[in-house]
Tab-separated table of C-alpha atoms in Angstrom:
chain	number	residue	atom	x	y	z
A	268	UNK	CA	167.041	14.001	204.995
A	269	UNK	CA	168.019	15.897	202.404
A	270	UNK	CA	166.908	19.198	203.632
A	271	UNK	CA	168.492	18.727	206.631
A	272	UNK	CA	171.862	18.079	204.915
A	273	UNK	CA	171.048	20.802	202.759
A	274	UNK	CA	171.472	22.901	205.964
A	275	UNK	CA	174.560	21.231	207.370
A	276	UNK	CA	175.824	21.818	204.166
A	277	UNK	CA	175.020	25.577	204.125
A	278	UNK	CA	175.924	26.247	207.870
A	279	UNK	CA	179.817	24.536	206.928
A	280	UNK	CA	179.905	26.364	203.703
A	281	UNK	CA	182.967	28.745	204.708
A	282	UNK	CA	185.145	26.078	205.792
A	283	UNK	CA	186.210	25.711	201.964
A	284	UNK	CA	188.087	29.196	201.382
A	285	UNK	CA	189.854	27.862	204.840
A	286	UNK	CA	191.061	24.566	203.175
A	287	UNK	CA	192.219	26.519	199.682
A	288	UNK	CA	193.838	29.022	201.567
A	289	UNK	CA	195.429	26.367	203.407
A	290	UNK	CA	196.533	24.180	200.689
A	291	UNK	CA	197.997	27.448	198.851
A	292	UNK	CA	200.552	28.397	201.272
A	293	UNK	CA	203.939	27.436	200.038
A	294	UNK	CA	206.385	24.983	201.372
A	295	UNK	CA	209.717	24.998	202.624
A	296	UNK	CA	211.765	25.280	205.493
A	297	UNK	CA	211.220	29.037	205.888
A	298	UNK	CA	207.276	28.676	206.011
A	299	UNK	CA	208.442	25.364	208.548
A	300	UNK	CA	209.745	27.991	210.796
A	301	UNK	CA	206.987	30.298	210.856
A	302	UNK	CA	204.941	27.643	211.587
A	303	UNK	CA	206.460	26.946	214.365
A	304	UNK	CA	207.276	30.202	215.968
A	305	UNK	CA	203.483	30.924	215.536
A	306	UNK	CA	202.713	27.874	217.466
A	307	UNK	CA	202.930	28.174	221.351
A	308	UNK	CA	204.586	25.242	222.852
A	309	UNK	CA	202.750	23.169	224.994
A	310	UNK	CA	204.057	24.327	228.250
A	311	UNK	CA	203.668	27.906	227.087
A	312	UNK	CA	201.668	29.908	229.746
A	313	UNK	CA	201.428	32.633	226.277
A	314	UNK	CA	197.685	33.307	226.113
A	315	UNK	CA	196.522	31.222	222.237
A	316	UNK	CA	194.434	33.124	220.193
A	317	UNK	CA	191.627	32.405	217.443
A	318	UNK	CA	190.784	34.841	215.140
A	319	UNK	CA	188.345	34.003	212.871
A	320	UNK	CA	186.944	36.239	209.895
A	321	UNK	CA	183.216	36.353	209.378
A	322	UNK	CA	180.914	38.257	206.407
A	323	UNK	CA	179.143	39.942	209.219
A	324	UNK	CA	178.026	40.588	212.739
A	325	UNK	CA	176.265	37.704	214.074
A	326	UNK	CA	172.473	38.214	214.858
A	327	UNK	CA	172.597	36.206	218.017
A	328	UNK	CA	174.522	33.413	220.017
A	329	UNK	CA	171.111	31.151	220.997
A	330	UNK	CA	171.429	28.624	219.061
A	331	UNK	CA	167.702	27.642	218.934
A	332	UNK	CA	167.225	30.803	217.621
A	333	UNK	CA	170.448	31.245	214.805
A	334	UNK	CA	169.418	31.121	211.367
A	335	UNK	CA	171.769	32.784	209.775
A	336	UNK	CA	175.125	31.261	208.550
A	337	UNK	CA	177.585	33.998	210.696
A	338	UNK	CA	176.111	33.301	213.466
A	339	UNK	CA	175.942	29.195	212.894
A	340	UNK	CA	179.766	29.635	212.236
A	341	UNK	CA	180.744	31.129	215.678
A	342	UNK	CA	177.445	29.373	217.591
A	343	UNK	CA	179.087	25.677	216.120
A	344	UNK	CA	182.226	26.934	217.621
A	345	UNK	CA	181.057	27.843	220.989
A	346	UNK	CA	178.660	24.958	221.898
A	347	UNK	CA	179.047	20.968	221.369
A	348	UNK	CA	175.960	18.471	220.285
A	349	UNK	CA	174.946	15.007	221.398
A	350	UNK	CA	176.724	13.971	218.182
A	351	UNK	CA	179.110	15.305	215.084
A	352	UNK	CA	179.575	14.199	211.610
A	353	UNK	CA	183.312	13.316	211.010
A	354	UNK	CA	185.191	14.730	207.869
A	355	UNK	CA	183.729	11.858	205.808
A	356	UNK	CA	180.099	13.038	207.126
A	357	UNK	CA	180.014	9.906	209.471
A	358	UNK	CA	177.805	10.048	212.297
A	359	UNK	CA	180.173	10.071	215.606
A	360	UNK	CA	180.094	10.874	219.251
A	361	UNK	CA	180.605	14.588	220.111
A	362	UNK	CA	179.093	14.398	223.758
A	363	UNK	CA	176.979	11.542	223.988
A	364	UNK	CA	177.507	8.195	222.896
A	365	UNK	CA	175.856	7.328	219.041
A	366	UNK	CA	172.545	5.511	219.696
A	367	UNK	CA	172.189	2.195	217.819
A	368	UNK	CA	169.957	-1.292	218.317
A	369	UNK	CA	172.758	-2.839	219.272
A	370	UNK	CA	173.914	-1.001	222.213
A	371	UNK	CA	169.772	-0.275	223.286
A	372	UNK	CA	170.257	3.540	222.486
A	373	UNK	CA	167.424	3.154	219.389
A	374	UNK	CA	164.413	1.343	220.629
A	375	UNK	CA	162.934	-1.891	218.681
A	376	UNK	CA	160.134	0.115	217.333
A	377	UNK	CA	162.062	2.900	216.691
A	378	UNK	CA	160.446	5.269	218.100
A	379	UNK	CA	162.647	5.803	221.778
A	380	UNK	CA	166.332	7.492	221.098
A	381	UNK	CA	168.454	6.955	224.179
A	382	UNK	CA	171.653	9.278	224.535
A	383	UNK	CA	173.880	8.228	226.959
A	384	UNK	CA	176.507	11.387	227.851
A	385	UNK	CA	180.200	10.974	227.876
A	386	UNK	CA	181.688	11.179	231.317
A	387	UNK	CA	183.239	14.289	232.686
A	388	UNK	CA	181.568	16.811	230.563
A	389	UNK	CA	181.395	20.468	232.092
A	390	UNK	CA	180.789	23.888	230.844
A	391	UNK	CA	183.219	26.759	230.528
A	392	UNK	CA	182.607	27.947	234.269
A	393	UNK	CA	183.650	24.610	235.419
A	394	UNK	CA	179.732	23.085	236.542
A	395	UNK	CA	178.802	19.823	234.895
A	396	UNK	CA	177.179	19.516	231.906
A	397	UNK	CA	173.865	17.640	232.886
A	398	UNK	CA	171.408	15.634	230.421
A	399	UNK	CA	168.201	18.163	231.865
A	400	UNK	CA	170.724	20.979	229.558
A	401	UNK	CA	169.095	19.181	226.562
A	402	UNK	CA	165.399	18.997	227.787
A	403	UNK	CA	165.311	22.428	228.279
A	404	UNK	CA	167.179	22.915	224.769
A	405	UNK	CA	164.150	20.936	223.442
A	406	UNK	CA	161.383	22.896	225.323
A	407	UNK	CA	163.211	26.041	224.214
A	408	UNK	CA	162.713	25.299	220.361
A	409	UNK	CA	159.046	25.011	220.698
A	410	UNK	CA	158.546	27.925	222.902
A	411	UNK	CA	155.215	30.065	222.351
A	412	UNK	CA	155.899	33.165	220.395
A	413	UNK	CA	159.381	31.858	219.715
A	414	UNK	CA	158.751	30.876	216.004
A	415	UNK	CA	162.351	28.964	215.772
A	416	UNK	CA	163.295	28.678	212.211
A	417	UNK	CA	163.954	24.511	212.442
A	418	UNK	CA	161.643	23.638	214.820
A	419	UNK	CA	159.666	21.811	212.041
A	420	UNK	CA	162.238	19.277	211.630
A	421	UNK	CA	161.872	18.356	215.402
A	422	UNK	CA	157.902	18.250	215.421
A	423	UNK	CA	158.714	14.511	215.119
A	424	UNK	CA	159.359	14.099	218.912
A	425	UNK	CA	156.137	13.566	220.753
A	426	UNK	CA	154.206	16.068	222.759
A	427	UNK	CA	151.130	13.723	223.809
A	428	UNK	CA	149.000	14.529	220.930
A	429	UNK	CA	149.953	18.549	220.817
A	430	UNK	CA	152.124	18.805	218.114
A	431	UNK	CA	149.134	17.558	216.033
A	432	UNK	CA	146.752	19.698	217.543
A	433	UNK	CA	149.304	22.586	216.866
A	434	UNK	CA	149.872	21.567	213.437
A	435	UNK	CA	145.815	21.850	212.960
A	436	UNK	CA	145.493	24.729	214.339
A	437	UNK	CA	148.313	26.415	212.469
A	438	UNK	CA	146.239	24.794	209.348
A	439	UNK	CA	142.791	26.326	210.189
A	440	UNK	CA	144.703	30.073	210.945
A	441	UNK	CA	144.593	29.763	214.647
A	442	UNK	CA	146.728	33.193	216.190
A	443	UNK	CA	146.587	35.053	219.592
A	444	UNK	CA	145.884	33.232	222.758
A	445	UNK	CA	144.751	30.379	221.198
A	446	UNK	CA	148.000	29.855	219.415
A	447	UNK	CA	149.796	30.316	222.190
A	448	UNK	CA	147.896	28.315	223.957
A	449	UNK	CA	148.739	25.181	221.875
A	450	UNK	CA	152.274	26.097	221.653
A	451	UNK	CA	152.368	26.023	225.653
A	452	UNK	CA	151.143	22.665	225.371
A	453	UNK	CA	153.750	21.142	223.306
A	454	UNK	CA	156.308	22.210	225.753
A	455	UNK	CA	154.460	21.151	228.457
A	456	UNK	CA	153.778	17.618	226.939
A	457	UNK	CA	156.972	17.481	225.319
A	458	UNK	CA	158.131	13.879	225.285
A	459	UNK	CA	161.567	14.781	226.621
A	460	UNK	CA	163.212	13.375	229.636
A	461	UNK	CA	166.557	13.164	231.716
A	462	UNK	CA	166.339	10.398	233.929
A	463	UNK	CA	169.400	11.135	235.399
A	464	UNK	CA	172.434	13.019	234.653
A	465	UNK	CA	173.995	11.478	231.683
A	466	UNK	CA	170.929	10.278	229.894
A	467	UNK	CA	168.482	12.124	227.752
A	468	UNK	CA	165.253	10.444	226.214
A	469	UNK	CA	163.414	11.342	223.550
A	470	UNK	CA	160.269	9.875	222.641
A	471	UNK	CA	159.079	10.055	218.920
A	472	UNK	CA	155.563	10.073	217.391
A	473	UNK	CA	156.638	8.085	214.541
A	474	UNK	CA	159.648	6.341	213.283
A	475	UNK	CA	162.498	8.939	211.687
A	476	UNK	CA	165.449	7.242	210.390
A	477	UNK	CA	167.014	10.999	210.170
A	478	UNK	CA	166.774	12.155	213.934
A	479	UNK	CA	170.591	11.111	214.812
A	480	UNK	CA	171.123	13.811	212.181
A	481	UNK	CA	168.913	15.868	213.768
A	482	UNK	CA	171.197	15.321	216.380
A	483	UNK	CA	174.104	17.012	215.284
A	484	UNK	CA	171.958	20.448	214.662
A	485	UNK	CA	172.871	23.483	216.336
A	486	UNK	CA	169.138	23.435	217.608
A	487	UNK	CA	169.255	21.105	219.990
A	488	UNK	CA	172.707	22.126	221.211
A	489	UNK	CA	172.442	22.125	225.559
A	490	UNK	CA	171.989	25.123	227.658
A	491	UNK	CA	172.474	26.619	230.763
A	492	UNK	CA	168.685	27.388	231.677
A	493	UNK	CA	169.862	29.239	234.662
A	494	UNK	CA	171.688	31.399	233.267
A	495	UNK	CA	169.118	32.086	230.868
A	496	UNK	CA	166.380	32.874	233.195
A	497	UNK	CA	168.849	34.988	235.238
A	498	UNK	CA	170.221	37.111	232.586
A	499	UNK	CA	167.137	37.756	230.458
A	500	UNK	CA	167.981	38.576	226.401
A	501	UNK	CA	171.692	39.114	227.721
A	502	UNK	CA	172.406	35.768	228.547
A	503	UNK	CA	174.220	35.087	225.165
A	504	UNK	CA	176.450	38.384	225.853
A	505	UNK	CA	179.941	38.475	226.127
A	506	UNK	CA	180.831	37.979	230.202
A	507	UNK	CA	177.850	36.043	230.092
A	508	UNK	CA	177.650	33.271	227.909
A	509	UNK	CA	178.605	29.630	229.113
């Protein structure tokens, strides 16, 4: 748990220069007006604009593949999770509802997490946002040859006995075909499922009391496998990008 906070930590870490810069404007009726000239009104057919200053060119837009904290910062901007942590780092609904006991989203044993998607949900072309977006987010972090940075934190949801076998052969130095070969199987075994639209299952091979956290990670944000298989490496472009 506390690595993984140790990276929501790091990914947010640029929001604080925002909030100082914020609270050191100064006050008064003049800044009151600038304020609100600046601000469109909400019938305004004036195009809005965010600018946002980052360190550096981000190194991609996938965001099972981001590592680095540019590209988190515009990748946490451009995509939504199954959940969100609220300003007091509460565990909330961002586009599914929050799994508990109670409501049968967190199974007895706890090892079944069941996400059930808010209604309406669609993507920036207009087509719905469908719970298969987040299996094939999952199958994407464990893809062979991929070697996604946080896919270790997610080698907690089952694969039918290959994350194991991966794990061992990682451990006795396993690389070529072979290592691809057990890669393959995790994300064919992957324990992953939509049953229909707005619900996503994910089966676990042991009890984590920190996977709703894992959760809120960029990693397992949804995408548009289409488009991906369409557009090849340019399917996080600019013109392209959902």
């Amino acid at each position: 748990m506390a690595a993984a906070l140790m990276i929501l930590g790091v990914a947010c870490g640029g929001d604080e220069d925002t909030d100082t810069e914020a609270t050191a404007a100064p006050s008064g009726d003049a800044t009151t007006a600038a304020t609100a000239a600046a601000t469109p009104a909400a019938d305004s057919t004036e195009p809005q604009v965010l600018r946002v200053q980052l360190e550096g060119e981000p190194g991609t837009l996938d965001p099972q593949a981001v590592t680095d904290t540019d590209s988190i910062s515009v990748v946490r901007q451009l995509y939504s999770g199954l959940l969100r942590l609220d300003e007091d780092q509460n565990l909330t609904s961002d586009l599914a509802e929050v799994p508990t006991l109670d409501n049968g989203g967190i199974s007895a044993d706890g090892l079944t997490y069941t996400f059930s998607l808010n209604d309406g949900l669609v993507w920036s072309d207009g087509e719905p946002l469908v719970a298969q977006a987040f299996v094939d987010a999952a199958k994407r972090i464990f893809a062979p040859g991929s070697a996604n940075f946080y896919a270790d934190f997610y080698r907690v949801i089952a694969a039918g006995g290959a994350q194991a076998a991966l794990s061992q052969g990682l451990a006795d130095g396993v690389e070529g075909d072979a290592l691809t070969a057990l890669e393959q199987a995790v994300v064919d075994g992957l324990e992953v499922t939509a049953p229909d639209d707005q619900t996503v299952v994910f089966q676990l091979n042991a009890p984590s009391p920190i996977f709703p956290l894992l959760a809120t990670l960029w990693t397992i944000f949804p995408v548009r496998q289409d488009i991906a298989d369409s557009a090849g490496d340019a399917w996080t472009e600019a013109g392209t990008l959902v």
